[in-house]
Amino acid sequence: MAIRILFRLVGLAFALAAPTLSLAAPTCLANGKSFNLGETACLTLNGESHLARCDMVLNNTSWTKIKDECPGDAPKPHPTSISTPAPGPTPTEPTEN
């Protein structure tokens, strides 16, 4: 009888001493910051920026691309003006019109 009580007390002590499982909220990491699920961030990869959202994929956090550009980014200038034709070979002799 005394042994049963001793085992119960030891079991109770282990149960109370066991750390409780605390689950941290899932977050995504980018630019040195943590982002909660559903939050968006501007990510830059290989010199290209895009807007991405923090999502859960197969029980892991992951970034999902939602736009090709980030809000507030200036549009990239066109390499040549739309009304300016691309340069071509220069004629060496006068041509007939």
Short mmCIF file of C-alpha atoms in Angstrom, two decimals:
data_model
loop_
_atom_site.label_atom_id
_atom_site.label_comp_id
_atom_site.label_asym_id
_atom_site.label_seq_id
_atom_site.Cartn_x
_atom_site.Cartn_y
_atom_site.Cartn_z
CA MET A 1 0.00 0.00 0.00
CA ALA A 2 2.78 2.42 0.88
CA ILE A 3 4.54 1.63 -2.40
CA ARG A 4 1.39 2.49 -4.38
CA ILE A 5 1.12 5.83 -2.64
CA LEU A 6 4.81 6.48 -3.27
CA PHE A 7 4.43 5.66 -6.98
CA ARG A 8 1.36 7.91 -7.22
CA LEU A 9 3.22 10.79 -5.57
CA VAL A 10 6.22 10.33 -7.86
CA GLY A 11 3.92 10.16 -10.90
CA LEU A 12 2.10 13.29 -9.78
CA ALA A 13 5.42 15.09 -9.27
CA PHE A 14 6.53 14.16 -12.81
CA ALA A 15 3.20 15.27 -14.26
CA LEU A 16 3.40 18.65 -12.55
CA ALA A 17 7.08 19.12 -13.38
CA ALA A 18 6.62 18.34 -17.09
CA PRO A 19 6.69 21.52 -19.13
CA THR A 20 3.40 22.42 -20.71
CA LEU A 21 3.35 22.39 -24.48
CA SER A 22 3.08 25.94 -25.72
CA LEU A 23 2.52 26.45 -29.42
CA ALA A 24 3.92 29.61 -30.94
CA ALA A 25 1.86 31.37 -33.54
CA PRO A 26 3.11 30.45 -37.01
CA THR A 27 5.03 33.29 -38.65
CA CYS A 28 6.98 33.89 -41.85
CA LEU A 29 10.38 35.55 -41.85
CA ALA A 30 11.51 38.19 -44.35
CA ASN A 31 13.85 41.17 -44.29
CA GLY A 32 14.80 40.41 -40.68
CA LYS A 33 11.18 40.64 -39.45
CA SER A 34 8.42 38.18 -38.52
CA PHE A 35 5.07 38.33 -40.32
CA ASN A 36 1.84 36.70 -39.12
CA LEU A 37 -0.31 34.56 -41.40
CA GLY A 38 -2.12 36.71 -43.96
CA GLU A 39 0.30 39.62 -43.75
CA THR A 40 2.07 40.81 -46.90
CA ALA A 41 5.64 41.90 -47.53
CA CYS A 42 7.73 43.10 -50.43
CA LEU A 43 10.33 40.42 -51.17
CA THR A 44 13.40 40.94 -53.35
CA LEU A 45 14.95 37.94 -55.10
CA ASN A 46 17.71 38.26 -57.71
CA GLY A 47 17.13 42.00 -57.93
CA GLU A 48 13.41 41.56 -58.70
CA SER A 49 10.82 42.71 -56.14
CA HIS A 50 7.35 41.22 -55.74
CA LEU A 51 4.53 41.32 -53.22
CA ALA A 52 3.99 38.10 -51.25
CA ARG A 53 1.58 36.90 -48.53
CA CYS A 54 2.46 34.69 -45.53
CA ASP A 55 0.46 31.44 -45.89
CA MET A 56 0.38 27.88 -44.53
CA VAL A 57 1.35 25.17 -47.01
CA LEU A 58 1.42 21.54 -45.82
CA ASN A 59 1.57 22.66 -42.17
CA ASN A 60 4.55 24.98 -42.83
CA THR A 61 4.66 28.72 -43.31
CA SER A 62 5.47 29.84 -46.84
CA TRP A 63 5.43 32.97 -48.96
CA THR A 64 2.88 33.07 -51.81
CA LYS A 65 3.52 35.55 -54.63
CA ILE A 66 0.45 37.73 -55.17
CA LYS A 67 1.76 40.58 -57.40
CA ASP A 68 4.72 41.08 -59.69
CA GLU A 69 5.49 44.50 -58.23
CA CYS A 70 5.44 46.03 -54.78
CA PRO A 71 3.06 48.89 -53.95
CA GLY A 72 4.82 52.23 -54.11
CA ASP A 73 7.46 51.03 -56.56
CA ALA A 74 7.94 53.38 -59.47
CA PRO A 75 7.13 51.74 -62.78
CA LYS A 76 10.22 50.70 -64.69
CA PRO A 77 10.95 53.05 -67.59
CA HIS A 78 10.50 51.59 -71.04
CA PRO A 79 13.92 51.01 -72.67
CA THR A 80 12.94 53.27 -75.58
CA SER A 81 10.14 55.73 -75.97
CA ILE A 82 7.06 54.16 -77.51
CA SER A 83 7.03 56.80 -80.31
CA THR A 84 10.74 56.41 -81.05
CA PRO A 85 11.58 53.62 -83.48
CA ALA A 86 14.39 51.26 -82.65
CA PRO A 87 17.68 52.34 -84.24
CA GLY A 88 18.50 50.60 -87.49
CA PRO A 89 21.36 50.60 -89.98
CA THR A 90 22.27 54.02 -91.37
CA PRO A 91 22.14 54.20 -95.17
CA THR A 92 25.46 55.10 -96.78
CA GLU A 93 23.93 56.37 -100.05
CA PRO A 94 20.85 58.47 -100.62
CA THR A 95 17.69 56.47 -101.15
CA GLU A 96 14.84 57.28 -103.52
CA ASN A 97 11.56 58.28 -101.97
#
